[in-house]
Short mmCIF file of C-alpha atoms and ligand atoms in Angstrom, two decimals:
data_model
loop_
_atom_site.label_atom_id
_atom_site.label_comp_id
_atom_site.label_asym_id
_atom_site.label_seq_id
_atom_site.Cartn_x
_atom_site.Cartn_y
_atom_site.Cartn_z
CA UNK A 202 12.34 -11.41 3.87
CA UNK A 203 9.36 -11.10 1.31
CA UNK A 204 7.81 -14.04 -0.54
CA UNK A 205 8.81 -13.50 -4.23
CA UNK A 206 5.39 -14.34 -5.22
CA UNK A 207 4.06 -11.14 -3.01
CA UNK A 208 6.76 -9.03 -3.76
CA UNK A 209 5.73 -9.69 -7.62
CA UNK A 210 2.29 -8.48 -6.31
CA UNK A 211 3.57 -5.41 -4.52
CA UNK A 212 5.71 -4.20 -7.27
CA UNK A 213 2.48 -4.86 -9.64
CA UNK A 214 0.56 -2.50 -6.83
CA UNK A 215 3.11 0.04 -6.83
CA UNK A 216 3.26 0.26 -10.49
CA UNK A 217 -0.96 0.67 -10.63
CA UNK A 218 -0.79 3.59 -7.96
CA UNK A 219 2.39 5.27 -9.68
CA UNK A 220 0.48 5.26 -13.32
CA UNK A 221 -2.75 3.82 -13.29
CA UNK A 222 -4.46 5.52 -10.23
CA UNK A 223 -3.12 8.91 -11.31
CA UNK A 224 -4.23 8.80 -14.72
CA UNK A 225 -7.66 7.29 -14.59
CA UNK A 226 -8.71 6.60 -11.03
CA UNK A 227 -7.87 9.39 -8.38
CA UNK A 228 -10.46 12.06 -10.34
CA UNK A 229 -13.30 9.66 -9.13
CA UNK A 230 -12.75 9.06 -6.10
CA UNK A 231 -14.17 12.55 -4.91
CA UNK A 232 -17.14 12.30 -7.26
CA UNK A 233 -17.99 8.79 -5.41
CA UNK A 234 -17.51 10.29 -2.47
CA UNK A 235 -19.72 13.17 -2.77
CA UNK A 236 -22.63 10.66 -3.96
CA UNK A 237 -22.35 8.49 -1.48
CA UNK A 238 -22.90 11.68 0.91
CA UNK A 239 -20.22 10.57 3.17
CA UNK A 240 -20.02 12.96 6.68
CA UNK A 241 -18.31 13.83 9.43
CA UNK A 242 -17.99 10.85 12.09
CA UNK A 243 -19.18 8.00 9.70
CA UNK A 244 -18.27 4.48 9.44
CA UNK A 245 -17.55 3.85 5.59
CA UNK A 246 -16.25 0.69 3.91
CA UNK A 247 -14.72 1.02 0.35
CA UNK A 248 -14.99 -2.41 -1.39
CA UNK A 249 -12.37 -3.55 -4.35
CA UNK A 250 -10.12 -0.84 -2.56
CA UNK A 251 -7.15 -1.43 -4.64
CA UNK A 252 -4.20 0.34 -3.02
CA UNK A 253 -6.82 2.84 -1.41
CA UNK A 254 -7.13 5.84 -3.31
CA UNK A 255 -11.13 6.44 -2.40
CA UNK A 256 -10.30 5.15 0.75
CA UNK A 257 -7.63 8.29 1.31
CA UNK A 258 -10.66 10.39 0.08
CA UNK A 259 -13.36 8.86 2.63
CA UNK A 260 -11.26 9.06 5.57
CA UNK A 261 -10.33 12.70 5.22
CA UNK A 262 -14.01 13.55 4.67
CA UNK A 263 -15.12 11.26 7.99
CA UNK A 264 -12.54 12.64 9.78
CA UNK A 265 -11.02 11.64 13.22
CA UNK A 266 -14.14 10.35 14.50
CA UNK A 267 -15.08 8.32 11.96
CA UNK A 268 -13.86 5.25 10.63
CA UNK A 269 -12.68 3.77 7.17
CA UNK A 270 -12.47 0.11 6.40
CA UNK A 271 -10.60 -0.88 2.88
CA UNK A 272 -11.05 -4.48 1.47
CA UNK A 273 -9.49 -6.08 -1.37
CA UNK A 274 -8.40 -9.44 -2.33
CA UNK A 275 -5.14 -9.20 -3.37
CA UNK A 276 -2.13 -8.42 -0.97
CA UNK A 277 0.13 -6.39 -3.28
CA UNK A 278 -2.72 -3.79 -3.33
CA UNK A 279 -3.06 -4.19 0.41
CA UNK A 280 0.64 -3.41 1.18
CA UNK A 281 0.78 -0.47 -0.93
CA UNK A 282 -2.70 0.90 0.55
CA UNK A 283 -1.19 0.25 4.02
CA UNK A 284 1.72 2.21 3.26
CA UNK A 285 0.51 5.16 2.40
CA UNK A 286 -2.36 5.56 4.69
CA UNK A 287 -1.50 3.53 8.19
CA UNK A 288 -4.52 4.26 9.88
CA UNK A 289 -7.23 2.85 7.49
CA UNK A 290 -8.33 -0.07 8.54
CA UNK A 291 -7.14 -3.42 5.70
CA UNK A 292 -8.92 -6.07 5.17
CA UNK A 293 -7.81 -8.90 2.97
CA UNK A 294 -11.32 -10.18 1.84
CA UNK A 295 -13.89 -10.45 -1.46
CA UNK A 296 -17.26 -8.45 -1.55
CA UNK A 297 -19.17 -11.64 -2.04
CA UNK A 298 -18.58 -12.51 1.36
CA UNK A 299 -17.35 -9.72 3.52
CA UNK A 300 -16.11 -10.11 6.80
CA UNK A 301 -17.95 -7.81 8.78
CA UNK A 302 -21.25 -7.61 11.03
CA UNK A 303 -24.82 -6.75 9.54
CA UNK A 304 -25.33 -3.54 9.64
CA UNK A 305 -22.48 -1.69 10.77
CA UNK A 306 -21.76 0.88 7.97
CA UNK A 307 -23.36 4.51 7.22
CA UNK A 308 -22.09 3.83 3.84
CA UNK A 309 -20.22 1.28 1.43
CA UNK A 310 -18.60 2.48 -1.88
CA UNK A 311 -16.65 0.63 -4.26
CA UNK A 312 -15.11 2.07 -7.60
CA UNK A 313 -14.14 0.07 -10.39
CA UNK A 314 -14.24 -3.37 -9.12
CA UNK A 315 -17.84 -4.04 -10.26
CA UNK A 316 -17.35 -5.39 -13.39
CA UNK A 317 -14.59 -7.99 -11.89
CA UNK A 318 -16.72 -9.64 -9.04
CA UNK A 319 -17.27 -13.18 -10.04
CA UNK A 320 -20.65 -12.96 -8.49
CA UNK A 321 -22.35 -9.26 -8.88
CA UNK A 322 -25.57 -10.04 -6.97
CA UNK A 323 -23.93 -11.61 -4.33
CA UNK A 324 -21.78 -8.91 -3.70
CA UNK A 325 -24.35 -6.14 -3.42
CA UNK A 326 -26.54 -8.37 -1.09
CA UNK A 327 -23.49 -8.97 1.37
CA UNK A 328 -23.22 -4.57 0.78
CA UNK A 329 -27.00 -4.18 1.67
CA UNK A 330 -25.84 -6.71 4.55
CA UNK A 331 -23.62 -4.45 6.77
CA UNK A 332 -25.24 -1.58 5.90
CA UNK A 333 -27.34 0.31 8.50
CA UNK A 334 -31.04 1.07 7.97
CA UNK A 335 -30.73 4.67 5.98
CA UNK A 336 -27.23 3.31 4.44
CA UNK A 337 -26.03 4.64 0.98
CA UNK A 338 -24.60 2.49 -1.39
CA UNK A 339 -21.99 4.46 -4.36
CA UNK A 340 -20.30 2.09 -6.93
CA UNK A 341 -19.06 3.48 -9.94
CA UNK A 342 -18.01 1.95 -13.20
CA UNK A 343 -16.71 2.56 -16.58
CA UNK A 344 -18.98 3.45 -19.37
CA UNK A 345 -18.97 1.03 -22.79
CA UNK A 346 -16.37 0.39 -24.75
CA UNK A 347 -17.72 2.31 -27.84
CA UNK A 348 -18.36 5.49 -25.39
CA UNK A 349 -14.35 5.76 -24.85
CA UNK A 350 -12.96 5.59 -28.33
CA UNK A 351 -9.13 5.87 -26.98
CA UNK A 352 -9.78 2.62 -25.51
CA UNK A 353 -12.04 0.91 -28.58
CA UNK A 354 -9.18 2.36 -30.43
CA UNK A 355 -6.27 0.09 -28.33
CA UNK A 356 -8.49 -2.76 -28.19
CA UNK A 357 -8.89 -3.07 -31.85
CA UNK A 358 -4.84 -2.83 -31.99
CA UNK A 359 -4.48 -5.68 -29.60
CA UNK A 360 -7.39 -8.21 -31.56
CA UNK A 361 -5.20 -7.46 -34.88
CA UNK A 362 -2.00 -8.13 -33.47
CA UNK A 363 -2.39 -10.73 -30.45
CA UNK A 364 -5.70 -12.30 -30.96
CA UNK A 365 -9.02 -11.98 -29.36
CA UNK A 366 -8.14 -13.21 -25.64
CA UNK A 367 -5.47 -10.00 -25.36
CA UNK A 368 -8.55 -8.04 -26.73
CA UNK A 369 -11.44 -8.95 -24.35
CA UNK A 370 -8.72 -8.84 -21.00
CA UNK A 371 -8.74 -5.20 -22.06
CA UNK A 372 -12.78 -5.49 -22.80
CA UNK A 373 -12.98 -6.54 -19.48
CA UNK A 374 -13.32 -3.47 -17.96
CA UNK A 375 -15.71 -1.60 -19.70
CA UNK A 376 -18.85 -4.56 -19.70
CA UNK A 377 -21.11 -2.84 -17.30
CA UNK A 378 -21.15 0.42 -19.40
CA UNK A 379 -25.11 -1.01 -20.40
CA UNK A 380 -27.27 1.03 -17.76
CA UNK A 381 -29.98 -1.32 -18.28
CA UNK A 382 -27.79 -4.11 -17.31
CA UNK A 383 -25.83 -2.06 -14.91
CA UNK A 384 -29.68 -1.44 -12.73
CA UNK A 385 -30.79 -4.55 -13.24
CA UNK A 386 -28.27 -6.50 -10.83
CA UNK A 387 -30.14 -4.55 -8.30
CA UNK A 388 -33.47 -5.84 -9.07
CA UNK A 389 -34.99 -7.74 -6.29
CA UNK A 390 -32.11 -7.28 -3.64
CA UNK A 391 -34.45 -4.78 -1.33
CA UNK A 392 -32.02 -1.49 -1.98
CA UNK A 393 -34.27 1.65 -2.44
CA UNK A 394 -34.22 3.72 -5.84
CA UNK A 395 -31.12 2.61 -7.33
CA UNK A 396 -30.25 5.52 -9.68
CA UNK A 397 -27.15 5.86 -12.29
CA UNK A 398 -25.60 9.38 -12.90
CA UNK A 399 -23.06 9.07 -15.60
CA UNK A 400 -20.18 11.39 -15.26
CA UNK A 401 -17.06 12.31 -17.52
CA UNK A 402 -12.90 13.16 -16.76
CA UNK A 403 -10.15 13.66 -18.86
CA UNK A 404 -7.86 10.52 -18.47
CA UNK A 405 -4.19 11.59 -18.77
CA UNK A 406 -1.42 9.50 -19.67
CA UNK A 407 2.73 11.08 -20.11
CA UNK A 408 2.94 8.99 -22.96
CA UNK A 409 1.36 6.62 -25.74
CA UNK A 410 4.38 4.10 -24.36
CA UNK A 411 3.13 4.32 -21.06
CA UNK A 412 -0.43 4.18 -21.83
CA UNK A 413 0.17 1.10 -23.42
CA UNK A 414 3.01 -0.56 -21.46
CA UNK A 415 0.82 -0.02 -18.56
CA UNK A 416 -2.35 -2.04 -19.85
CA UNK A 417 -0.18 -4.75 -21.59
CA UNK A 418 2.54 -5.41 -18.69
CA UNK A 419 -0.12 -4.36 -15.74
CA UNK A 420 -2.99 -5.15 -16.99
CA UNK A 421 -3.29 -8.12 -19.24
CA UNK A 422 -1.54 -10.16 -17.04
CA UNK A 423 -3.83 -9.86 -13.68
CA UNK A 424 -6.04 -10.99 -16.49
CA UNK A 425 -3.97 -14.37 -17.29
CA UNK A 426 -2.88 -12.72 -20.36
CA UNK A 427 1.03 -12.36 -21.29
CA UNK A 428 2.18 -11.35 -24.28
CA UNK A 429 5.77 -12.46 -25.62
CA UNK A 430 8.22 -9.60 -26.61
CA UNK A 431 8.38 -9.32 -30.01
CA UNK A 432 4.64 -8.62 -30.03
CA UNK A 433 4.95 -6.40 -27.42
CA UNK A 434 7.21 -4.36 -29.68
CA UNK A 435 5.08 -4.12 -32.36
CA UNK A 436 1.76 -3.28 -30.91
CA UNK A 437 3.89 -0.15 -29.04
CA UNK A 438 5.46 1.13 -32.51
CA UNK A 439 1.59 0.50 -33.74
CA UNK A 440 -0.08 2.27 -30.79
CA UNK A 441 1.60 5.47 -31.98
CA UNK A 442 -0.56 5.56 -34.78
CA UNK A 443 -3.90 4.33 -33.88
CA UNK A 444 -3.31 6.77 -30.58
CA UNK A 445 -2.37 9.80 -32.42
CA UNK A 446 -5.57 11.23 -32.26
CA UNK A 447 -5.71 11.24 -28.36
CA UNK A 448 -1.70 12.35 -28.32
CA UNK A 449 -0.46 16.08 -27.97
CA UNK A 450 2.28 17.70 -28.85
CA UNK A 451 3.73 17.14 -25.92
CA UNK A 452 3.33 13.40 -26.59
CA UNK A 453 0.81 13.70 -23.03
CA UNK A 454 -2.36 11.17 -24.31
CA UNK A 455 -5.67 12.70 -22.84
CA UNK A 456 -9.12 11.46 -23.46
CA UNK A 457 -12.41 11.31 -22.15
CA UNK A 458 -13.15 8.58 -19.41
CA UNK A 459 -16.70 8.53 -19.12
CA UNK A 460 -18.14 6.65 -16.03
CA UNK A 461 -21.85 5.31 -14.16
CA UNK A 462 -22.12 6.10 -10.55
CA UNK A 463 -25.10 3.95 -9.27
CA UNK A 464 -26.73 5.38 -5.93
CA UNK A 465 -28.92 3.03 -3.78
CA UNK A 466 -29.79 3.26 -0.43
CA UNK A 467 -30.98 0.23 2.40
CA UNK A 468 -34.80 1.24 3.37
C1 SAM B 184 -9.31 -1.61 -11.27
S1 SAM B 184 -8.96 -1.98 -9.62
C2 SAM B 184 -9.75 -0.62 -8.77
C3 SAM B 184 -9.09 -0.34 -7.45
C4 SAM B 184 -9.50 0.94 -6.72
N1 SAM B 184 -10.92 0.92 -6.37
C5 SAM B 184 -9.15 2.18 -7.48
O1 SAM B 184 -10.04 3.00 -7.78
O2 SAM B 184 -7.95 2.38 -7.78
C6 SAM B 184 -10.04 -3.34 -9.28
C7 SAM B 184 -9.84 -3.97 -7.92
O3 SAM B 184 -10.86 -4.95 -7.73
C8 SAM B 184 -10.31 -5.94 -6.89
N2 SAM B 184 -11.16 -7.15 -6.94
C9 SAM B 184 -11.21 -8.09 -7.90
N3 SAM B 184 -12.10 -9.05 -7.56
C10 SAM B 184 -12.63 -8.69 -6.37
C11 SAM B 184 -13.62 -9.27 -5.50
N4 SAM B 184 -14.24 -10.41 -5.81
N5 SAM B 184 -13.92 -8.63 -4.35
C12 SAM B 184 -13.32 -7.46 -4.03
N6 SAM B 184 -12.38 -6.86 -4.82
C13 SAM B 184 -12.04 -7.47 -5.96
C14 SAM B 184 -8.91 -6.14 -7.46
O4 SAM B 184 -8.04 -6.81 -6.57
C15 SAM B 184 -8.50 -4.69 -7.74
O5 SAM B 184 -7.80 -4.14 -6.66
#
């Protein structure tokens, strides 16, 4: 029988791949790919894998003689990841201190997970770390707050109506949209020609309810943030409104997404 407390986690995991990865994530994960040049027979290592969906992408591209390592803190993720693709290889881990030789990967990649490391550098020296001479390094992350208005927009809703720590959990994952900041972690670390390429996609959500459900049940609380009910109810009946712009007549939400890819590679 499952632990509660996981089985909490995996339903939290299953929820994120059902709405989350679809609508924002899974358009990435080729685009990381792609920079991070991943080929035939490689060893790759996606970092902050959540429940795996670049992983999916690197192992098809690697192919049978290659080999895909995922690696994410939290379990829920990791059961969901396993499920759907059994022959990744899972590791329960953090990027600041990952558990695998030096130098052992043609690449490492890592999207959206950045910005929630509690220590950046750290984590890209343990990347540079099991990378092989001639390794390439792809992280991507989301763009600033200001350059994805449907966001700025729901933000603003949530400091009006439940205060400024419900505001900057969903702040949270837009603070290395600052290129300048963004390059900078890589200062000093030994990686060659860290570049940024910033990239757009259409998010896509069914609803303004599920947009927002999503981000307030999902998401504030990984962020230590839950809201009681009644507030709940009024920031949905609100979010029609200040999303109306972004809604169709369909009621489908649909905005741009913008994103940074940073490309490195070990000398
Ligand atoms: C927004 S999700 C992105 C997941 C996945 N890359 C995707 O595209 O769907 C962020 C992930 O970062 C993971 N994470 C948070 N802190 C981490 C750390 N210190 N090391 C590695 N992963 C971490 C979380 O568990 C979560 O799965």
């Amino acid at each position: 029988m499952t632990d509660p407390l996981l089985q909490a986690r995996i339903d939290d995991a299953r929820a994120y791949e059902a709405l989350f990865v679809p609508a924002l994530f899974q358009p990435w994960a080729p685009k990381v790919a792609t920079a991070a040049h991943i080929q035939p027979g490689q060893r790759v290592l996606d970092i902050a894998c959540g429940t795996g969906v670049l992983a999916r992408e690197v192992a098809l591209r690697v192919g049978s003689r290659g080999y895909t390592a995922g690696l994410d803190p939290d379990p829920g993720m990791l059961t969901v990841a396993r499920l759907l693709a059994p022959d990744i290889d899972w590791h329960a881990g953090t990027a600041e201190s990952l558990p695998f030789p030096e130098q052992c990967f043609d690449a490492v990649v890592s999207q959206f997970g950045l910005m929630f490391f509690t220590n950046r550098q750290q984590a890209l020296r343990e990347m540079f770390r099991v990378l092989k001479p001639g390794g390439q390094l792809a992280i991507a992350v989301w763009d600033s707050l200001d350059n994805t208005p449907a966001y700025a927009a729901e933000v603003a809703l949530l400091d009006r109506i439940a205060g400024p720590q419900a505001a900057n959990a969903l702040r949270a994952p837009f603070v290395l949209g600052d290129t300048t900041v963004l390059t900078g972690l890589f200062d000093r670390l030994g990686y060659q020609a860290a570049s940024v390429n910033t990239a757009s996609d259409r998010a896509r959500f069914p609803s303004v309810r599920a947009m927002v459900e999503a981000d307030i049940r999902g998401w504030l609380p990984v962020m230590g943030v839950m809201l009681p009910e009644s507030q709940i109810a009024q920031l949905l009946s609100e979010a029609e409104t200040v999303l109306a712009p972004y809604t169709g007549a369909d009621g489908v939400v649909t905005f741009d997404s913008p994103a940074h890819i940073v490309t490195a590679t070990k000398p």
